[in-house]
Amino acid sequence: QQQVKQSPQSLIVQKGGISIINCAYENTAFDYFPWYQQFPGKGPALLIAIRPDVSEKKEGRFTISFNKSAKQFSLHIMDSQPGDSATYFCAASLAGSYQLTFGKGTKLSVIP
Amino acid sequence: ETGVTQSPTHLIKTRGQQVTLRCSSQSGHNTVSWYQQALGQGPQFIFQYYREEENGRGNFPPRFSGLQFPNYSSELNVNALELDDSALYLCASSLVRGGRGYTFGSGTRLTVV
């Protein structure tokens, strides 16, 4: 049973545009929601994370929006650049749990 | 400050063989977690080690086992390799137990033929 559903599977955005990736979760006990960025041949790197008591968090060009009632959260990349081309994963974890549960990933391509 | 290093970077094994993958955690991190990432999928939690003891385990069979050493480095051992074990194996270290504050290594790409 997949506990974190991510969409779209792939995304093509023009340079300077806004990239939006969505995730939905099932377990209301999740209390930590990070986004990871992965380049080919590399491990995932933490981009930004949010807790459910906050509706939005912004770090530079990256913003997480969180909707607790809908059990959804999204990553917005403003002013997308070719260097942002990578695979993005949302994830979630429970307090006291040992693991992160990842979505299946979104491959973002930013074209000039 | 060094990051998480994994070795080898690539490996080809035959079905039925055994393999050992290695991970050196980031300086100061005492917790190591292992994840399996199949092609086109998100990472799946295998297990976590804290102070040389298994701290939690995902839905993987017992032929997946691990060790953590006093210097917090870790090994992942897989016995009786199957074709479906072909994946990128990621090691992540952290300062605390649980699923937060991970620093991932670049992984070991295992191919089982």
PDB file of C-alpha atoms in Angstrom:
ATOM      1  CA  GLN A   1       0.000   0.000   0.000  1.00  0.00           C
ATOM      2  CA  GLN A   2       1.538   3.231  -1.157  1.00  0.00           C
ATOM      3  CA  GLN A   3       1.152   5.791   1.605  1.00  0.00           C
ATOM      4  CA  VAL A   4       2.440   8.811  -0.332  1.00  0.00           C
ATOM      5  CA  LYS A   5       1.169   9.413  -3.868  1.00  0.00           C
ATOM      6  CA  GLN A   6       3.111  11.841  -6.040  1.00  0.00           C
ATOM      7  CA  SER A   7       2.144  13.512  -9.309  1.00  0.00           C
ATOM      8  CA  PRO A   8       2.936  14.169 -12.054  1.00  0.00           C
ATOM      9  CA  GLN A   9       5.412  11.467 -12.977  1.00  0.00           C
ATOM     10  CA  SER A  10       7.228  13.881 -15.289  1.00  0.00           C
ATOM     11  CA  LEU A  11       7.077  17.611 -15.885  1.00  0.00           C
ATOM     12  CA  ILE A  12       8.493  19.913 -18.542  1.00  0.00           C
ATOM     13  CA  VAL A  13       8.677  23.609 -17.705  1.00  0.00           C
ATOM     14  CA  GLN A  14      10.008  26.584 -19.609  1.00  0.00           C
ATOM     15  CA  LYS A  15      12.933  28.472 -18.063  1.00  0.00           C
ATOM     16  CA  GLY A  16      11.570  31.143 -15.753  1.00  0.00           C
ATOM     17  CA  GLY A  17       8.275  29.330 -15.233  1.00  0.00           C
ATOM     18  CA  ILE A  18       6.791  27.803 -12.090  1.00  0.00           C
ATOM     19  CA  SER A  19       7.162  24.066 -11.467  1.00  0.00           C
ATOM     20  CA  ILE A  20       4.488  22.482  -9.271  1.00  0.00           C
ATOM     21  CA  ILE A  21       4.663  18.946  -7.896  1.00  0.00           C
ATOM     22  CA  ASN A  22       1.908  17.481  -5.760  1.00  0.00           C
ATOM     23  CA  CYS A  23       1.758  14.791  -3.096  1.00  0.00           C
ATOM     24  CA  ALA A  24      -1.100  13.216  -1.185  1.00  0.00           C
ATOM     25  CA  TYR A  25      -0.794  11.120   1.938  1.00  0.00           C
ATOM     26  CA  GLU A  26      -3.082   8.722   3.738  1.00  0.00           C
ATOM     27  CA  ASN A  27      -1.758   8.442   7.279  1.00  0.00           C
ATOM     28  CA  THR A  28      -2.898  11.419   9.354  1.00  0.00           C
ATOM     29  CA  ALA A  29      -0.248  10.580  11.954  1.00  0.00           C
ATOM     30  CA  PHE A  30       2.539  11.723   9.605  1.00  0.00           C
ATOM     31  CA  ASP A  31       4.152  14.782  11.131  1.00  0.00           C
ATOM     32  CA  TYR A  32       7.155  15.574   8.947  1.00  0.00           C
ATOM     33  CA  PHE A  33       7.072  16.189   5.203  1.00  0.00           C
ATOM     34  CA  PRO A  34      10.375  16.723   3.374  1.00  0.00           C
ATOM     35  CA  TRP A  35      11.163  17.177  -0.296  1.00  0.00           C
ATOM     36  CA  TYR A  36      14.299  15.702  -1.794  1.00  0.00           C
ATOM     37  CA  GLN A  37      16.117  16.508  -5.029  1.00  0.00           C
ATOM     38  CA  GLN A  38      18.091  13.817  -6.834  1.00  0.00           C
ATOM     39  CA  PHE A  39      20.446  14.288  -9.762  1.00  0.00           C
ATOM     40  CA  PRO A  40      21.487  11.310 -11.926  1.00  0.00           C
ATOM     41  CA  GLY A  41      24.168   9.249 -10.223  1.00  0.00           C
ATOM     42  CA  LYS A  42      23.690  10.998  -6.887  1.00  0.00           C
ATOM     43  CA  GLY A  43      21.771  10.311  -3.719  1.00  0.00           C
ATOM     44  CA  PRO A  44      18.738  12.403  -2.729  1.00  0.00           C
ATOM     45  CA  ALA A  45      19.484  15.740  -1.070  1.00  0.00           C
ATOM     46  CA  LEU A  46      17.089  17.465   1.313  1.00  0.00           C
ATOM     47  CA  LEU A  47      15.590  20.609  -0.235  1.00  0.00           C
ATOM     48  CA  ILE A  48      12.989  21.795   2.243  1.00  0.00           C
ATOM     49  CA  ALA A  49      10.698  20.269   4.862  1.00  0.00           C
ATOM     50  CA  ILE A  50       7.497  21.229   6.663  1.00  0.00           C
ATOM     51  CA  ARG A  51       5.463  20.164   9.694  1.00  0.00           C
ATOM     52  CA  PRO A  52       1.648  19.971   9.616  1.00  0.00           C
ATOM     53  CA  ASP A  53       1.149  22.960  11.934  1.00  0.00           C
ATOM     54  CA  VAL A  54       2.454  25.263   9.190  1.00  0.00           C
ATOM     55  CA  SER A  55       0.569  25.957   5.945  1.00  0.00           C
ATOM     56  CA  GLU A  56       3.485  27.271   3.924  1.00  0.00           C
ATOM     57  CA  LYS A  57       7.271  27.379   4.096  1.00  0.00           C
ATOM     58  CA  LYS A  58       9.550  29.210   1.708  1.00  0.00           C
ATOM     59  CA  GLU A  59      13.283  28.883   1.173  1.00  0.00           C
ATOM     60  CA  GLY A  60      14.623  30.894  -1.732  1.00  0.00           C
ATOM     61  CA  ARG A  61      12.831  29.830  -4.906  1.00  0.00           C
ATOM     62  CA  PHE A  62      11.352  26.722  -3.246  1.00  0.00           C
ATOM     63  CA  THR A  63       8.016  26.786  -1.402  1.00  0.00           C
ATOM     64  CA  ILE A  64       6.058  23.994   0.265  1.00  0.00           C
ATOM     65  CA  SER A  65       2.295  24.478   0.556  1.00  0.00           C
ATOM     66  CA  PHE A  66       0.529  22.208   3.034  1.00  0.00           C
ATOM     67  CA  ASN A  67      -3.192  21.453   3.226  1.00  0.00           C
ATOM     68  CA  LYS A  68      -3.843  19.354   6.314  1.00  0.00           C
ATOM     69  CA  SER A  69      -7.586  18.888   5.747  1.00  0.00           C
ATOM     70  CA  ALA A  70      -7.017  17.634   2.200  1.00  0.00           C
ATOM     71  CA  LYS A  71      -3.976  15.595   3.247  1.00  0.00           C
ATOM     72  CA  GLN A  72      -1.966  17.130   0.439  1.00  0.00           C
ATOM     73  CA  PHE A  73       1.247  19.077   0.093  1.00  0.00           C
ATOM     74  CA  SER A  74       3.049  20.520  -2.873  1.00  0.00           C
ATOM     75  CA  LEU A  75       6.400  21.877  -3.956  1.00  0.00           C
ATOM     76  CA  HIS A  76       6.542  25.070  -5.991  1.00  0.00           C
ATOM     77  CA  ILE A  77       9.763  26.046  -7.753  1.00  0.00           C
ATOM     78  CA  MET A  78       9.644  29.670  -8.818  1.00  0.00           C
ATOM     79  CA  ASP A  79      11.712  31.031 -11.712  1.00  0.00           C
ATOM     80  CA  SER A  80      12.681  27.484 -12.721  1.00  0.00           C
ATOM     81  CA  GLN A  81      16.175  27.097 -14.173  1.00  0.00           C
ATOM     82  CA  PRO A  82      17.795  24.380 -16.317  1.00  0.00           C
ATOM     83  CA  GLY A  83      19.938  23.522 -13.275  1.00  0.00           C
ATOM     84  CA  ASP A  84      16.738  22.541 -11.449  1.00  0.00           C
ATOM     85  CA  SER A  85      16.316  19.618 -13.870  1.00  0.00           C
ATOM     86  CA  ALA A  86      16.331  16.592 -11.582  1.00  0.00           C
ATOM     87  CA  THR A  87      14.011  14.065  -9.993  1.00  0.00           C
ATOM     88  CA  TYR A  88      12.057  15.330  -6.993  1.00  0.00           C
ATOM     89  CA  PHE A  89      10.683  13.120  -4.240  1.00  0.00           C
ATOM     90  CA  CYS A  90       8.186  13.973  -1.553  1.00  0.00           C
ATOM     91  CA  ALA A  91       8.318  11.956   1.638  1.00  0.00           C
ATOM     92  CA  ALA A  92       6.656  11.655   5.011  1.00  0.00           C
ATOM     93  CA  SER A  93       7.469  10.234   8.402  1.00  0.00           C
ATOM     94  CA  LEU A  94       5.794   9.512  11.717  1.00  0.00           C
ATOM     95  CA  ALA A  95       7.046  10.782  15.037  1.00  0.00           C
ATOM     96  CA  GLY A  96       9.034   7.967  16.603  1.00  0.00           C
ATOM     97  CA  SER A  97       9.260   6.061  13.309  1.00  0.00           C
ATOM     98  CA  TYR A  98      12.541   4.880  11.897  1.00  0.00           C
ATOM     99  CA  GLN A  99      11.844   5.544   8.278  1.00  0.00           C
ATOM    100  CA  LEU A 100      10.875   7.965   5.580  1.00  0.00           C
ATOM    101  CA  THR A 101       8.123   6.905   3.194  1.00  0.00           C
ATOM    102  CA  PHE A 102       8.856   8.289  -0.261  1.00  0.00           C
ATOM    103  CA  GLY A 103       6.665   9.043  -3.235  1.00  0.00           C
ATOM    104  CA  LYS A 104       7.605   7.592  -6.619  1.00  0.00           C
ATOM    105  CA  GLY A 105       9.256  10.773  -7.832  1.00  0.00           C
ATOM    106  CA  THR A 106       8.748  13.460 -10.474  1.00  0.00           C
ATOM    107  CA  LYS A 107      11.286  13.970 -13.220  1.00  0.00           C
ATOM    108  CA  LEU A 108      11.492  17.706 -13.895  1.00  0.00           C
ATOM    109  CA  SER A 109      13.002  19.039 -17.101  1.00  0.00           C
ATOM    110  CA  VAL A 110      13.456  22.801 -17.414  1.00  0.00           C
ATOM    111  CA  ILE A 111      14.003  23.805 -21.022  1.00  0.00           C
ATOM    112  CA  PRO A 112      15.685  27.060 -22.099  1.00  0.00           C
TER     113      PRO A 112
ATOM    114  CA  GLU B   1      33.466  17.767   7.201  1.00  0.00           C
ATOM    115  CA  THR B   2      33.105  14.733   4.948  1.00  0.00           C
ATOM    116  CA  GLY B   3      29.754  13.517   3.681  1.00  0.00           C
ATOM    117  CA  VAL B   4      28.447   9.990   3.393  1.00  0.00           C
ATOM    118  CA  THR B   5      30.633   7.745   1.251  1.00  0.00           C
ATOM    119  CA  GLN B   6      29.582   4.399  -0.188  1.00  0.00           C
ATOM    120  CA  SER B   7      31.575   1.652  -1.851  1.00  0.00           C
ATOM    121  CA  PRO B   8      31.693   0.230  -4.370  1.00  0.00           C
ATOM    122  CA  THR B   9      29.870   2.583  -6.752  1.00  0.00           C
ATOM    123  CA  HIS B  10      28.887  -0.196  -9.140  1.00  0.00           C
ATOM    124  CA  LEU B  11      28.714  -3.954  -8.771  1.00  0.00           C
ATOM    125  CA  ILE B  12      27.590  -6.873 -10.932  1.00  0.00           C
ATOM    126  CA  LYS B  13      26.712 -10.167  -9.263  1.00  0.00           C
ATOM    127  CA  THR B  14      25.217 -13.457 -10.347  1.00  0.00           C
ATOM    128  CA  ARG B  15      21.890 -14.712  -9.022  1.00  0.00           C
ATOM    129  CA  GLY B  16      22.407 -16.746  -5.850  1.00  0.00           C
ATOM    130  CA  GLN B  17      25.606 -14.981  -4.838  1.00  0.00           C
ATOM    131  CA  GLN B  18      26.124 -12.849  -1.749  1.00  0.00           C
ATOM    132  CA  VAL B  19      27.119  -9.176  -1.674  1.00  0.00           C
ATOM    133  CA  THR B  20      28.411  -6.702   0.911  1.00  0.00           C
ATOM    134  CA  LEU B  21      27.975  -2.971   0.485  1.00  0.00           C
ATOM    135  CA  ARG B  22      29.771  -0.437   2.657  1.00  0.00           C
ATOM    136  CA  CYS B  23      28.973   2.982   4.024  1.00  0.00           C
ATOM    137  CA  SER B  24      30.950   5.573   5.971  1.00  0.00           C
ATOM    138  CA  SER B  25      28.672   7.967   7.793  1.00  0.00           C
ATOM    139  CA  GLN B  26      29.070  11.720   7.921  1.00  0.00           C
ATOM    140  CA  SER B  27      31.324  12.938  10.704  1.00  0.00           C
ATOM    141  CA  GLY B  28      29.409  13.122  13.984  1.00  0.00           C
ATOM    142  CA  HIS B  29      26.425  11.093  12.757  1.00  0.00           C
ATOM    143  CA  ASN B  30      25.661   8.018  14.866  1.00  0.00           C
ATOM    144  CA  THR B  31      22.695   6.612  12.948  1.00  0.00           C
ATOM    145  CA  VAL B  32      22.795   4.863   9.580  1.00  0.00           C
ATOM    146  CA  SER B  33      19.821   3.894   7.437  1.00  0.00           C
ATOM    147  CA  TRP B  34      19.758   1.837   4.272  1.00  0.00           C
ATOM    148  CA  TYR B  35      17.311   2.271   1.411  1.00  0.00           C
ATOM    149  CA  GLN B  36      16.737   0.371  -1.835  1.00  0.00           C
ATOM    150  CA  GLN B  37      15.822   2.431  -4.884  1.00  0.00           C
ATOM    151  CA  ALA B  38      14.580   0.457  -7.872  1.00  0.00           C
ATOM    152  CA  LEU B  39      14.762   2.110 -11.272  1.00  0.00           C
ATOM    153  CA  GLY B  40      12.109   4.797 -11.593  1.00  0.00           C
ATOM    154  CA  GLN B  41      10.925   4.403  -8.009  1.00  0.00           C
ATOM    155  CA  GLY B  42      11.331   6.186  -4.715  1.00  0.00           C
ATOM    156  CA  PRO B  43      13.693   4.800  -2.067  1.00  0.00           C
ATOM    157  CA  GLN B  44      12.312   2.002   0.127  1.00  0.00           C
ATOM    158  CA  PHE B  45      13.434   1.680   3.751  1.00  0.00           C
ATOM    159  CA  ILE B  46      15.425  -1.479   4.512  1.00  0.00           C
ATOM    160  CA  PHE B  47      16.622  -0.894   8.091  1.00  0.00           C
ATOM    161  CA  GLN B  48      18.296   1.545  10.443  1.00  0.00           C
ATOM    162  CA  TYR B  49      21.225   1.085  12.812  1.00  0.00           C
ATOM    163  CA  TYR B  50      21.881   3.104  15.955  1.00  0.00           C
ATOM    164  CA  ARG B  51      24.831   2.435  18.222  1.00  0.00           C
ATOM    165  CA  GLU B  52      25.558  -0.866  16.513  1.00  0.00           C
ATOM    166  CA  GLU B  53      22.037  -2.260  16.919  1.00  0.00           C
ATOM    167  CA  GLU B  54      19.229  -2.628  14.393  1.00  0.00           C
ATOM    168  CA  ASN B  55      16.775   0.091  15.287  1.00  0.00           C
ATOM    169  CA  GLY B  56      13.940  -0.590  12.858  1.00  0.00           C
ATOM    170  CA  ARG B  57      13.272  -2.646   9.744  1.00  0.00           C
ATOM    171  CA  GLY B  58      11.162  -2.264   6.629  1.00  0.00           C
ATOM    172  CA  ASN B  59       9.444  -4.958   4.612  1.00  0.00           C
ATOM    173  CA  PHE B  60      12.547  -6.810   3.470  1.00  0.00           C
ATOM    174  CA  PRO B  61      13.328 -10.527   3.986  1.00  0.00           C
ATOM    175  CA  PRO B  62      15.968 -11.769   6.464  1.00  0.00           C
ATOM    176  CA  ARG B  63      18.485 -12.342   3.657  1.00  0.00           C
ATOM    177  CA  PHE B  64      18.997  -8.566   3.905  1.00  0.00           C
ATOM    178  CA  SER B  65      21.163  -8.004   6.979  1.00  0.00           C
ATOM    179  CA  GLY B  66      23.442  -5.326   8.272  1.00  0.00           C
ATOM    180  CA  LEU B  67      26.083  -4.262  10.702  1.00  0.00           C
ATOM    181  CA  GLN B  68      27.173  -1.025  12.279  1.00  0.00           C
ATOM    182  CA  PHE B  69      30.671  -0.620  13.655  1.00  0.00           C
ATOM    183  CA  PRO B  70      31.944   1.434  16.639  1.00  0.00           C
ATOM    184  CA  ASN B  71      33.028   4.211  14.255  1.00  0.00           C
ATOM    185  CA  TYR B  72      29.389   4.289  13.000  1.00  0.00           C
ATOM    186  CA  SER B  73      30.263   2.958   9.545  1.00  0.00           C
ATOM    187  CA  SER B  74      27.935   0.266   8.282  1.00  0.00           C
ATOM    188  CA  GLU B  75      27.584  -2.717   5.977  1.00  0.00           C
ATOM    189  CA  LEU B  76      24.590  -4.064   4.107  1.00  0.00           C
ATOM    190  CA  ASN B  77      24.733  -7.770   3.286  1.00  0.00           C
ATOM    191  CA  VAL B  78      22.397  -9.482   0.874  1.00  0.00           C
ATOM    192  CA  ASN B  79      22.423 -13.277   0.577  1.00  0.00           C
ATOM    193  CA  ALA B  80      20.994 -15.476  -2.190  1.00  0.00           C
ATOM    194  CA  LEU B  81      20.741 -12.607  -4.641  1.00  0.00           C
ATOM    195  CA  GLU B  82      17.682 -12.450  -6.869  1.00  0.00           C
ATOM    196  CA  LEU B  83      17.228 -10.574 -10.125  1.00  0.00           C
ATOM    197  CA  ASP B  84      14.779  -8.190  -8.389  1.00  0.00           C
ATOM    198  CA  ASP B  85      17.544  -7.124  -6.014  1.00  0.00           C
ATOM    199  CA  SER B  86      19.017  -5.087  -8.869  1.00  0.00           C
ATOM    200  CA  ALA B  87      18.736  -1.492  -7.633  1.00  0.00           C
ATOM    201  CA  LEU B  88      20.548   1.530  -6.281  1.00  0.00           C
ATOM    202  CA  TYR B  89      21.321   0.989  -2.598  1.00  0.00           C
ATOM    203  CA  LEU B  90      21.466   4.199  -0.624  1.00  0.00           C
ATOM    204  CA  CYS B  91      23.004   4.761   2.758  1.00  0.00           C
ATOM    205  CA  ALA B  92      21.914   7.752   4.833  1.00  0.00           C
ATOM    206  CA  SER B  93      23.414   8.965   8.088  1.00  0.00           C
ATOM    207  CA  SER B  94      21.838  11.228  10.664  1.00  0.00           C
ATOM    208  CA  LEU B  95      22.461  12.707  14.094  1.00  0.00           C
ATOM    209  CA  VAL B  96      19.315  11.196  15.570  1.00  0.00           C
ATOM    210  CA  ARG B  97      17.293   8.016  15.249  1.00  0.00           C
ATOM    211  CA  GLY B  98      14.213   8.156  13.072  1.00  0.00           C
ATOM    212  CA  GLY B  99      13.487   9.525   9.623  1.00  0.00           C
ATOM    213  CA  ARG B 100      14.782  13.083   9.947  1.00  0.00           C
ATOM    214  CA  GLY B 101      17.925  14.957   9.050  1.00  0.00           C
ATOM    215  CA  TYR B 102      19.243  12.400   6.596  1.00  0.00           C
ATOM    216  CA  THR B 103      22.389  12.938   4.566  1.00  0.00           C
ATOM    217  CA  PHE B 104      22.427  10.427   1.707  1.00  0.00           C
ATOM    218  CA  GLY B 105      25.417   8.952  -0.022  1.00  0.00           C
ATOM    219  CA  SER B 106      25.557   8.587  -3.810  1.00  0.00           C
ATOM    220  CA  GLY B 107      24.669   4.925  -3.599  1.00  0.00           C
ATOM    221  CA  THR B 108      25.890   1.590  -4.919  1.00  0.00           C
ATOM    222  CA  ARG B 109      24.353   0.427  -8.181  1.00  0.00           C
ATOM    223  CA  LEU B 110      23.890  -3.356  -7.892  1.00  0.00           C
ATOM    224  CA  THR B 111      23.081  -5.385 -10.980  1.00  0.00           C
ATOM    225  CA  VAL B 112      22.143  -9.054 -10.558  1.00  0.00           C
ATOM    226  CA  VAL B 113      22.413 -11.176 -13.691  1.00  0.00           C
TER     227      VAL B 113
END
